[in-house]
Coordinates of C-alpha atoms in Angstrom, one line a residue:
M666 CA 0.0 0.0 0.0
K667 CA 1.3 3.4 -1.0
S668 CA 2.1 5.8 1.9
R669 CA -0.2 8.4 0.4
T670 CA -3.1 5.9 0.5
L671 CA -2.3 4.9 4.0
R672 CA -2.2 8.6 5.1
R673 CA -5.6 9.0 3.5
H674 CA -7.0 6.1 5.5
F675 CA -5.7 7.5 8.7
R676 CA -7.1 10.9 7.9
E677 CA -10.5 9.5 7.0
S678 CA -10.6 7.3 10.2
F679 CA -10.0 10.4 12.4
K680 CA -12.6 12.5 10.4
S681 CA -15.1 9.7 10.8
L682 CA -14.6 9.6 14.5
A683 CA -15.1 13.3 14.8
R684 CA -18.1 13.4 12.4
N685 CA -19.9 10.7 14.2
G686 CA -19.2 12.0 17.7
W687 CA -22.1 10.5 19.5
M688 CA -21.7 7.1 18.0
T689 CA -18.0 7.3 18.6
F690 CA -18.8 8.0 22.3
A691 CA -21.3 5.1 22.4
S692 CA -18.9 2.6 20.9
A693 CA -15.9 3.7 23.1
S694 CA -18.2 3.6 26.1
A695 CA -19.2 0.0 25.3
V696 CA -15.6 -0.9 25.1
T697 CA -14.9 1.0 28.4
V698 CA -17.7 -0.7 30.4
T699 CA -16.8 -4.2 29.1
L700 CA -13.1 -3.8 29.7
I701 CA -13.7 -2.5 33.3
L702 CA -15.6 -5.7 34.0
V703 CA -13.0 -7.9 32.3
G704 CA -10.1 -6.0 34.0
V705 CA -11.5 -6.1 37.5
F706 CA -12.4 -9.7 37.2
F707 CA -9.0 -10.5 35.7
V708 CA -7.2 -8.7 38.6
I709 CA -9.2 -10.6 41.2
M710 CA -8.7 -14.0 39.5
M711 CA -4.9 -13.5 39.0
N712 CA -4.5 -12.6 42.7
L713 CA -6.7 -15.6 43.8
N714 CA -4.6 -17.8 41.5
N715 CA -1.4 -16.4 43.1
V716 CA -2.8 -17.2 46.6
A717 CA -3.8 -20.7 45.4
T718 CA -0.3 -21.3 44.0
S719 CA 1.2 -20.1 47.4
I720 CA -1.0 -22.6 49.3
E721 CA -0.1 -25.4 46.9
E722 CA 3.6 -24.7 47.3
D723 CA 3.2 -24.7 51.0
V724 CA 2.0 -28.3 51.0
E725 CA 4.7 -30.7 52.3
I726 CA 5.2 -34.3 53.3
R727 CA 6.7 -35.1 56.7
V728 CA 8.4 -38.4 56.9
H729 CA 8.9 -39.6 60.5
I730 CA 12.1 -41.6 60.7
D731 CA 12.0 -44.8 62.8
V732 CA 13.7 -44.3 66.2
A733 CA 15.6 -47.5 65.5
A734 CA 17.3 -46.1 62.4
T735 CA 21.0 -45.4 62.6
E736 CA 22.7 -42.5 60.8
E737 CA 23.6 -44.9 58.0
D738 CA 19.9 -46.0 57.7
Q739 CA 18.8 -42.4 57.6
Q740 CA 21.2 -41.7 54.8
I741 CA 19.9 -44.7 52.8
L742 CA 16.4 -43.5 53.4
R743 CA 17.3 -40.0 52.2
E744 CA 18.9 -41.5 49.0
Q745 CA 15.8 -43.6 48.3
I746 CA 13.6 -40.5 48.7
E747 CA 15.8 -38.5 46.3
Q748 CA 15.5 -41.2 43.7
I749 CA 11.7 -40.6 43.4
S750 CA 11.5 -38.5 40.3
E751 CA 8.6 -36.3 41.5
V752 CA 10.5 -35.1 44.6
G753 CA 11.6 -31.5 44.4
S754 CA 13.4 -30.9 47.7
I755 CA 14.2 -32.7 50.9
A756 CA 15.2 -31.3 54.3
F757 CA 16.2 -33.0 57.5
I758 CA 14.9 -31.8 60.9
P759 CA 16.4 -33.4 64.0
K760 CA 14.1 -34.3 66.8
E761 CA 15.7 -31.6 69.0
E762 CA 14.6 -28.9 66.6
E763 CA 11.2 -30.5 66.3
L764 CA 10.7 -30.2 70.1
D765 CA 11.9 -26.6 70.1
N766 CA 9.5 -25.7 67.3
M767 CA 6.6 -27.4 69.2
I768 CA 7.5 -25.5 72.5
N769 CA 7.8 -22.2 70.7
S770 CA 4.5 -22.7 68.7
L771 CA 2.6 -23.4 72.0
G772 CA 3.8 -20.3 73.8
E773 CA 3.3 -20.4 77.5
D774 CA 1.7 -23.9 77.3
G775 CA 4.8 -25.2 75.6
E776 CA 6.9 -24.7 78.8
A777 CA 5.6 -28.0 80.1
F778 CA 7.2 -29.9 77.2
K779 CA 10.7 -28.7 78.2
L780 CA 10.7 -31.7 80.6
F781 CA 11.2 -33.9 77.5
E782 CA 14.4 -32.2 76.5
Q783 CA 16.5 -34.8 78.2
D784 CA 14.4 -37.8 76.9
N785 CA 13.0 -36.6 73.6
P786 CA 10.2 -38.9 72.4
L787 CA 9.9 -37.3 69.0
N788 CA 11.2 -38.6 65.7
D789 CA 13.8 -37.1 63.4
I790 CA 12.0 -36.0 60.2
F791 CA 12.5 -35.6 56.5
V792 CA 10.4 -32.7 55.1
V793 CA 9.7 -33.5 51.4
K794 CA 8.2 -31.2 48.8
T795 CA 7.2 -32.4 45.3
K796 CA 8.1 -30.6 42.1
N797 CA 4.4 -30.5 41.2
P798 CA 2.1 -30.0 44.3
T799 CA -0.6 -32.3 42.8
D800 CA 1.9 -35.2 43.0
T801 CA 1.9 -35.0 46.9
M802 CA -0.5 -37.8 47.4
T803 CA 1.2 -40.2 45.0
V804 CA 4.7 -39.5 46.5
A805 CA 3.3 -39.9 50.0
E806 CA 2.1 -43.4 49.1
E807 CA 5.5 -44.3 47.8
L808 CA 7.2 -43.0 50.9
Q809 CA 5.0 -45.1 53.1
E810 CA 6.5 -48.2 51.6
L811 CA 10.2 -47.3 52.3
P812 CA 12.0 -49.0 55.2
Y813 CA 12.5 -46.8 58.3
A814 CA 9.7 -44.4 57.3
S815 CA 7.6 -45.1 60.4
K816 CA 4.9 -42.5 59.6
V817 CA 4.1 -40.3 56.6
K818 CA 1.9 -37.2 57.1
Y819 CA 0.7 -34.6 54.6
G820 CA -2.8 -33.7 55.7
Q821 CA -4.4 -36.6 54.0
G822 CA -8.0 -35.8 53.1
E823 CA -7.7 -32.1 53.5
V824 CA -5.0 -31.8 50.8
E825 CA -7.2 -33.6 48.3
K826 CA -10.1 -31.3 49.1
L827 CA -7.8 -28.2 48.8
F828 CA -6.5 -29.2 45.4
S829 CA -10.0 -30.1 44.1
F830 CA -11.3 -26.6 45.3
I831 CA -8.4 -24.8 43.7
N832 CA -8.8 -26.6 40.3
V833 CA -12.6 -25.9 40.3
S834 CA -12.0 -22.2 41.1
R835 CA -9.4 -21.9 38.3
N836 CA -11.7 -23.6 35.8
V837 CA -14.7 -21.5 36.8
G838 CA -12.6 -18.3 36.6
L839 CA -11.3 -19.2 33.1
V840 CA -14.8 -19.9 31.8
L841 CA -16.1 -16.6 33.2
I842 CA -13.3 -14.6 31.7
I843 CA -13.8 -16.3 28.3
G844 CA -17.6 -15.6 28.6
L845 CA -17.0 -11.9 29.4
L846 CA -14.7 -11.6 26.4
F847 CA -17.2 -13.1 24.0
T848 CA -19.9 -10.9 25.5
A849 CA -17.7 -7.9 25.0
M850 CA -17.0 -8.8 21.4
F851 CA -20.7 -9.1 20.5
L852 CA -21.7 -6.0 22.5
I853 CA -19.1 -3.9 20.8
S854 CA -19.7 -5.4 17.4
N855 CA -23.4 -4.5 17.6
T856 CA -22.6 -1.0 18.9
I857 CA -20.2 -0.4 16.0
K858 CA -22.6 -1.9 13.6
I859 CA -25.1 0.8 14.4
T860 CA -22.4 3.4 13.4
I861 CA -21.7 1.6 10.2
V862 CA -25.4 1.2 9.2
S863 CA -25.7 4.9 9.1
R864 CA -22.9 5.0 6.5
R865 CA -24.0 2.1 4.4
R866 CA -24.9 4.5 1.6
E867 CA -21.4 5.8 1.6
I868 CA -20.0 2.3 1.4
E869 CA -22.3 1.3 -1.4
I870 CA -21.3 4.4 -3.5
M871 CA -17.6 3.6 -2.9
K872 CA -18.2 0.0 -4.0
L873 CA -20.1 1.1 -7.2
V874 CA -17.4 3.5 -8.3
G875 CA -14.8 0.7 -8.2
A876 CA -13.2 0.9 -4.7
T877 CA -11.8 -2.5 -3.6
N878 CA -13.0 -4.2 -0.4
A879 CA -9.6 -3.7 1.1
F880 CA -9.7 0.1 0.3
I881 CA -13.1 0.4 2.0
R882 CA -12.2 -1.8 5.0
W883 CA -9.0 0.1 6.0
P884 CA -10.7 3.3 7.5
F885 CA -13.1 1.0 9.4
F886 CA -10.2 -1.1 10.5
L887 CA -8.5 2.0 11.9
E888 CA -11.7 3.3 13.4
G889 CA -12.1 0.1 15.3
L890 CA -8.5 0.3 16.5
W891 CA -8.9 3.9 17.8
L892 CA -12.2 3.0 19.4
G893 CA -10.7 0.1 21.2
I894 CA -7.7 2.1 22.4
L895 CA -9.9 5.0 23.5
G896 CA -12.2 2.6 25.4
S897 CA -9.2 1.0 27.2
I898 CA -7.9 4.3 28.7
L899 CA -10.4 4.7 31.5
P900 CA -10.4 1.0 32.6
I901 CA -6.6 1.2 32.8
A902 CA -6.6 4.4 34.8
L903 CA -9.3 3.0 37.2
I904 CA -7.7 -0.4 37.7
A905 CA -4.2 1.1 38.1
T906 CA -5.4 3.7 40.7
S907 CA -7.7 1.2 42.6
Y908 CA -5.0 -1.5 42.7
S909 CA -2.4 1.0 43.9
Y910 CA -4.6 2.0 46.8
A911 CA -5.6 -1.7 47.5
Y912 CA -2.0 -2.8 47.4
D913 CA -0.8 -0.1 49.7
Y914 CA -3.6 -0.9 52.2
I915 CA -3.6 -4.7 52.1
A916 CA 0.1 -5.6 51.4
P917 CA 1.5 -4.3 54.8
R918 CA -1.3 -6.2 56.7
L919 CA -0.3 -9.5 55.0
D920 CA 3.4 -9.0 55.7
G921 CA 4.9 -12.2 57.1
H922 CA 2.0 -14.3 55.8
F923 CA 2.4 -16.8 53.0
I924 CA -0.6 -15.1 51.2
Q925 CA 0.6 -12.1 49.3
L926 CA -0.9 -9.8 46.6
L927 CA 0.9 -9.6 43.2
E928 CA 3.3 -6.7 43.3
F929 CA 1.9 -3.5 41.7
N930 CA 4.8 -3.4 39.2
P931 CA 4.9 -5.3 36.9
F932 CA 1.4 -6.7 37.4
V933 CA -0.5 -3.5 36.6
F934 CA 1.7 -2.8 33.6
Q935 CA 0.9 -6.3 32.3
V936 CA -2.8 -5.9 32.9
S937 CA -2.7 -2.5 31.1
T938 CA -1.0 -4.0 28.1
L939 CA -3.5 -6.8 28.0
L940 CA -6.5 -4.3 28.2
I941 CA -5.1 -2.2 25.4
L942 CA -4.6 -5.2 23.2
M943 CA -8.0 -6.6 24.0
G944 CA -9.6 -3.2 23.3
A945 CA -7.8 -2.9 20.0
L946 CA -8.6 -6.4 18.9
I947 CA -12.2 -6.3 19.9
G948 CA -12.6 -2.9 18.2
I949 CA -11.0 -4.1 15.0
W950 CA -13.0 -7.3 15.0
G951 CA -16.3 -5.4 15.6
S952 CA -15.6 -3.0 12.8
L953 CA -14.6 -5.6 10.2
M954 CA -17.5 -8.0 11.1
S955 CA -20.0 -5.2 10.9
V956 CA -18.8 -3.7 7.6
R957 CA -18.5 -7.1 5.8
K958 CA -22.2 -7.4 5.0
F959 CA -22.2 -4.0 3.3
L960 CA -19.4 -5.0 0.9
K961 CA -21.7 -7.4 -0.9
V962 CA -23.2 -4.9 -3.3

């Protein structure tokens, strides 16, 4: 395409936006409202997914080592655990440290357990984490079969429910986001279609005097692009401002907890980029789908 023709398309797209001011406002508003809904829901879902991932990564298997095991037996047991392909990490906690942790976690009530410091009844422990948290149950079953693994704990029953809830939440969130996107596409397409219907005579004349379909589509392609970008400005500003306030308020109160919000930067930049792209693509799609029927003259 010649640069002169391209400049003409850009010029015509801007003129059309200005000439059809109210319809431009209506189309951009449709994009704005839809992207606000999509953006807010996306921010919530991504943070919930981050929390879910943190919870998954916190799941661990505690292998209680038989009190009769010697240091050599413990080393053999460790090597056998490391040979399981799904195992990501393994840490050894001596029974003295286990007792100290229990005393500290109980506060004043834990003082009574200091009597056991001389004759510690607890087991040495291997803390095992899997590469993929969903492999926890499978690995735990394998660990139970190993010699000198007297007891294997991982929150049996509760962990399965947790993973099931997380998977359902993620799937529901994905379906809702896809549903919102399709709703946005058809809403914006219908809004833009109203704009184009009022110009069908112009399109028919251009077609009759020999203009190619591509020549006619280009201004509408650019109009859809500008409408999408215009419609994404307010959602980006609202979400960035709201998330900044929410992050500054909530993040300090979660300090020290395993649940954390996604950091403002680069998360909001990523969401902003996504909203601009979505707005542009939806605007372009709406324009091209709407103008297609009027090209069959």
